[in-house]
Amino acid sequence: MNKATNGTLLVGDIVVEDANATSGAPVARVARVTMGSATGAGNALAWQNPTGGRIIVTSVVVDITTASGATTTIDVGVAADGTTSSDTLIDGKSTASAGVISSIDDGGTNGKAARALTATQFITGSITGTIGSFAGTAYITYVPA
């Protein structure tokens, strides 16, 4: 249970202030994005900051429900547009088996748990290798900065 929100899960693009927080801090939001099954820059994931302002992405979690080819990897990160590859959150992690990849635990060489985005930036996911029948969902947790 999330004590800060009394167990309520808030999803969406509306700024909600937590009445229990001493500072009136904004509550984290989660974007759920169905991922694409094509290789190339931004073809697995291209999510644009929807707030019109600066945000901090506190984590990206990729839930792989159908694995891809044995030599396939994914990069996820902050990019200027939806067609640019980036590995600043998740770097070169295998998608060859179903499971969960998190920027917090599985960042790789270049990946970090959290990153800031300007009003116009994207989170992109790019898969390299033989993709096969990949299927997954990305969960992007963020707060206004």
mmCIF file of C-alpha atoms in Angstrom:
data_model
loop_
_atom_site.group_PDB
_atom_site.id
_atom_site.type_symbol
_atom_site.label_atom_id
_atom_site.label_comp_id
_atom_site.label_asym_id
_atom_site.label_seq_id
_atom_site.Cartn_x
_atom_site.Cartn_y
_atom_site.Cartn_z
ATOM 1 C CA MET A 1 0.000 0.000 0.000
ATOM 2 C CA ASN A 2 1.277 3.450 -0.893
ATOM 3 C CA LYS A 3 0.813 5.379 2.362
ATOM 4 C CA ALA A 4 1.334 8.744 0.668
ATOM 5 C CA THR A 5 -1.804 8.241 -1.422
ATOM 6 C CA ASN A 6 -3.700 5.973 0.979
ATOM 7 C CA GLY A 7 -3.373 3.042 -1.434
ATOM 8 C CA THR A 8 -4.799 4.898 -4.436
ATOM 9 C CA LEU A 9 -2.990 4.363 -7.733
ATOM 10 C CA LEU A 10 -3.033 7.521 -9.811
ATOM 11 C CA VAL A 11 -2.525 7.252 -13.541
ATOM 12 C CA GLY A 12 -2.783 10.037 -16.068
ATOM 13 C CA ASP A 13 -1.610 13.502 -16.925
ATOM 14 C CA ILE A 14 -3.319 15.619 -14.261
ATOM 15 C CA VAL A 15 -1.206 17.159 -11.510
ATOM 16 C CA VAL A 16 -2.563 15.850 -8.219
ATOM 17 C CA GLU A 17 -1.259 17.163 -4.933
ATOM 18 C CA ASP A 18 -1.038 14.744 -2.042
ATOM 19 C CA ALA A 19 -2.933 16.236 0.882
ATOM 20 C CA ASN A 20 -0.928 14.042 3.282
ATOM 21 C CA ALA A 21 2.416 15.410 2.107
ATOM 22 C CA THR A 22 3.804 18.267 4.184
ATOM 23 C CA SER A 23 4.985 20.076 1.056
ATOM 24 C CA GLY A 24 1.917 19.462 -1.142
ATOM 25 C CA ALA A 25 4.216 17.520 -3.479
ATOM 26 C CA PRO A 26 2.837 16.196 -6.773
ATOM 27 C CA VAL A 27 1.969 12.509 -6.857
ATOM 28 C CA ALA A 28 3.901 10.255 -9.240
ATOM 29 C CA ARG A 29 2.036 9.172 -12.362
ATOM 30 C CA VAL A 30 2.435 6.056 -14.476
ATOM 31 C CA ALA A 31 2.075 5.896 -18.255
ATOM 32 C CA ARG A 32 1.269 2.407 -19.587
ATOM 33 C CA VAL A 33 2.489 2.021 -23.183
ATOM 34 C CA THR A 34 2.023 -1.048 -25.411
ATOM 35 C CA MET A 35 5.350 -1.663 -27.104
ATOM 36 C CA GLY A 36 5.873 -2.180 -30.823
ATOM 37 C CA SER A 37 7.412 -5.295 -32.334
ATOM 38 C CA ALA A 38 9.767 -3.776 -34.907
ATOM 39 C CA THR A 39 13.503 -3.215 -34.793
ATOM 40 C CA GLY A 40 15.066 0.214 -35.195
ATOM 41 C CA ALA A 41 15.315 3.511 -33.371
ATOM 42 C CA GLY A 42 12.144 4.226 -31.403
ATOM 43 C CA ASN A 43 10.150 1.440 -33.061
ATOM 44 C CA ALA A 44 9.575 -0.493 -29.824
ATOM 45 C CA LEU A 45 8.637 2.586 -27.778
ATOM 46 C CA ALA A 46 8.173 6.293 -28.486
ATOM 47 C CA TRP A 47 6.475 8.129 -25.599
ATOM 48 C CA GLN A 48 6.427 11.924 -25.554
ATOM 49 C CA ASN A 49 6.325 13.911 -22.330
ATOM 50 C CA PRO A 50 2.599 14.779 -22.149
ATOM 51 C CA THR A 51 2.757 17.507 -19.504
ATOM 52 C CA GLY A 52 3.960 20.542 -21.430
ATOM 53 C CA GLY A 53 6.635 21.054 -18.760
ATOM 54 C CA ARG A 54 9.793 19.492 -17.397
ATOM 55 C CA ILE A 55 9.371 16.085 -15.713
ATOM 56 C CA ILE A 56 11.554 13.551 -13.946
ATOM 57 C CA VAL A 57 11.133 9.959 -15.046
ATOM 58 C CA THR A 58 11.815 8.008 -11.860
ATOM 59 C CA SER A 59 11.743 4.580 -13.525
ATOM 60 C CA VAL A 60 10.954 2.667 -16.673
ATOM 61 C CA VAL A 61 9.807 -0.939 -16.358
ATOM 62 C CA VAL A 62 9.500 -3.153 -19.448
ATOM 63 C CA ASP A 63 7.213 -6.158 -18.956
ATOM 64 C CA ILE A 64 8.090 -8.664 -21.693
ATOM 65 C CA THR A 65 5.112 -10.989 -22.168
ATOM 66 C CA THR A 66 6.388 -12.665 -25.356
ATOM 67 C CA ALA A 67 10.143 -13.052 -25.789
ATOM 68 C CA SER A 68 12.036 -12.076 -28.919
ATOM 69 C CA GLY A 69 14.928 -13.785 -30.716
ATOM 70 C CA ALA A 70 17.896 -15.122 -28.754
ATOM 71 C CA THR A 71 20.307 -12.324 -29.725
ATOM 72 C CA THR A 72 17.893 -9.426 -29.327
ATOM 73 C CA THR A 73 18.522 -6.506 -26.946
ATOM 74 C CA ILE A 74 16.705 -3.309 -26.009
ATOM 75 C CA ASP A 75 17.869 0.214 -25.250
ATOM 76 C CA VAL A 76 15.542 2.707 -23.534
ATOM 77 C CA GLY A 77 16.335 6.337 -22.890
ATOM 78 C CA VAL A 78 15.676 10.049 -23.283
ATOM 79 C CA ALA A 79 15.696 11.329 -26.879
ATOM 80 C CA ALA A 80 14.950 14.554 -28.741
ATOM 81 C CA ASP A 81 12.314 12.839 -30.892
ATOM 82 C CA GLY A 82 10.466 9.549 -31.272
ATOM 83 C CA THR A 83 12.822 8.159 -33.907
ATOM 84 C CA THR A 84 16.155 8.480 -32.112
ATOM 85 C CA SER A 85 17.714 5.623 -30.156
ATOM 86 C CA SER A 86 18.915 6.254 -26.607
ATOM 87 C CA ASP A 87 20.298 4.030 -23.838
ATOM 88 C CA THR A 88 20.296 6.457 -20.909
ATOM 89 C CA LEU A 89 17.777 4.417 -18.847
ATOM 90 C CA ILE A 90 18.241 0.801 -20.005
ATOM 91 C CA ASP A 91 21.312 -0.205 -22.001
ATOM 92 C CA GLY A 92 21.539 -3.389 -24.065
ATOM 93 C CA LYS A 93 19.359 -5.721 -22.010
ATOM 94 C CA SER A 94 18.251 -9.025 -23.528
ATOM 95 C CA THR A 95 14.619 -9.484 -24.546
ATOM 96 C CA ALA A 96 15.139 -13.195 -25.280
ATOM 97 C CA SER A 97 12.983 -14.333 -22.368
ATOM 98 C CA ALA A 98 9.718 -13.182 -20.847
ATOM 99 C CA GLY A 99 10.159 -11.157 -17.690
ATOM 100 C CA VAL A 100 10.668 -7.673 -16.311
ATOM 101 C CA ILE A 101 13.481 -5.229 -17.078
ATOM 102 C CA SER A 102 13.740 -2.138 -14.877
ATOM 103 C CA SER A 103 15.840 1.011 -15.192
ATOM 104 C CA ILE A 104 16.382 0.794 -11.430
ATOM 105 C CA ASP A 105 17.889 -2.713 -11.425
ATOM 106 C CA ASP A 106 18.869 -3.344 -15.065
ATOM 107 C CA GLY A 107 20.329 -0.086 -16.361
ATOM 108 C CA GLY A 108 23.421 -1.634 -17.889
ATOM 109 C CA THR A 109 26.557 0.362 -18.745
ATOM 110 C CA ASN A 110 24.903 3.670 -19.738
ATOM 111 C CA GLY A 111 21.497 3.367 -18.081
ATOM 112 C CA LYS A 112 20.501 5.259 -14.947
ATOM 113 C CA ALA A 113 17.443 4.739 -12.754
ATOM 114 C CA ALA A 114 16.006 8.217 -13.358
ATOM 115 C CA ARG A 115 16.351 11.016 -15.915
ATOM 116 C CA ALA A 116 14.856 14.464 -16.482
ATOM 117 C CA LEU A 117 12.907 15.292 -19.650
ATOM 118 C CA THR A 118 12.154 18.700 -21.103
ATOM 119 C CA ALA A 119 8.652 19.514 -22.329
ATOM 120 C CA THR A 120 9.439 18.276 -25.840
ATOM 121 C CA GLN A 121 11.538 15.159 -25.220
ATOM 122 C CA PHE A 122 10.638 11.475 -25.595
ATOM 123 C CA ILE A 123 11.379 8.150 -23.952
ATOM 124 C CA THR A 124 12.308 5.789 -26.786
ATOM 125 C CA GLY A 125 12.832 2.053 -26.872
ATOM 126 C CA SER A 126 14.923 0.505 -29.621
ATOM 127 C CA ILE A 127 15.380 -3.211 -30.246
ATOM 128 C CA THR A 128 18.285 -4.678 -32.194
ATOM 129 C CA GLY A 129 18.573 -8.246 -33.458
ATOM 130 C CA THR A 130 15.980 -10.730 -34.705
ATOM 131 C CA ILE A 131 12.802 -9.578 -33.038
ATOM 132 C CA GLY A 132 10.530 -12.585 -33.672
ATOM 133 C CA SER A 133 7.153 -12.232 -31.979
ATOM 134 C CA PHE A 134 8.130 -9.773 -29.218
ATOM 135 C CA ALA A 135 5.300 -8.336 -27.108
ATOM 136 C CA GLY A 136 5.548 -6.145 -24.052
ATOM 137 C CA THR A 137 4.337 -3.154 -22.106
ATOM 138 C CA ALA A 138 6.372 -0.240 -20.769
ATOM 139 C CA TYR A 139 5.453 1.436 -17.488
ATOM 140 C CA ILE A 140 6.936 4.934 -17.225
ATOM 141 C CA THR A 141 6.747 6.511 -13.762
ATOM 142 C CA TYR A 142 7.212 10.289 -13.641
ATOM 143 C CA VAL A 143 6.640 13.437 -11.607
ATOM 144 C CA PRO A 144 6.526 17.105 -12.619
ATOM 145 C CA ALA A 145 9.832 18.840 -11.925
#
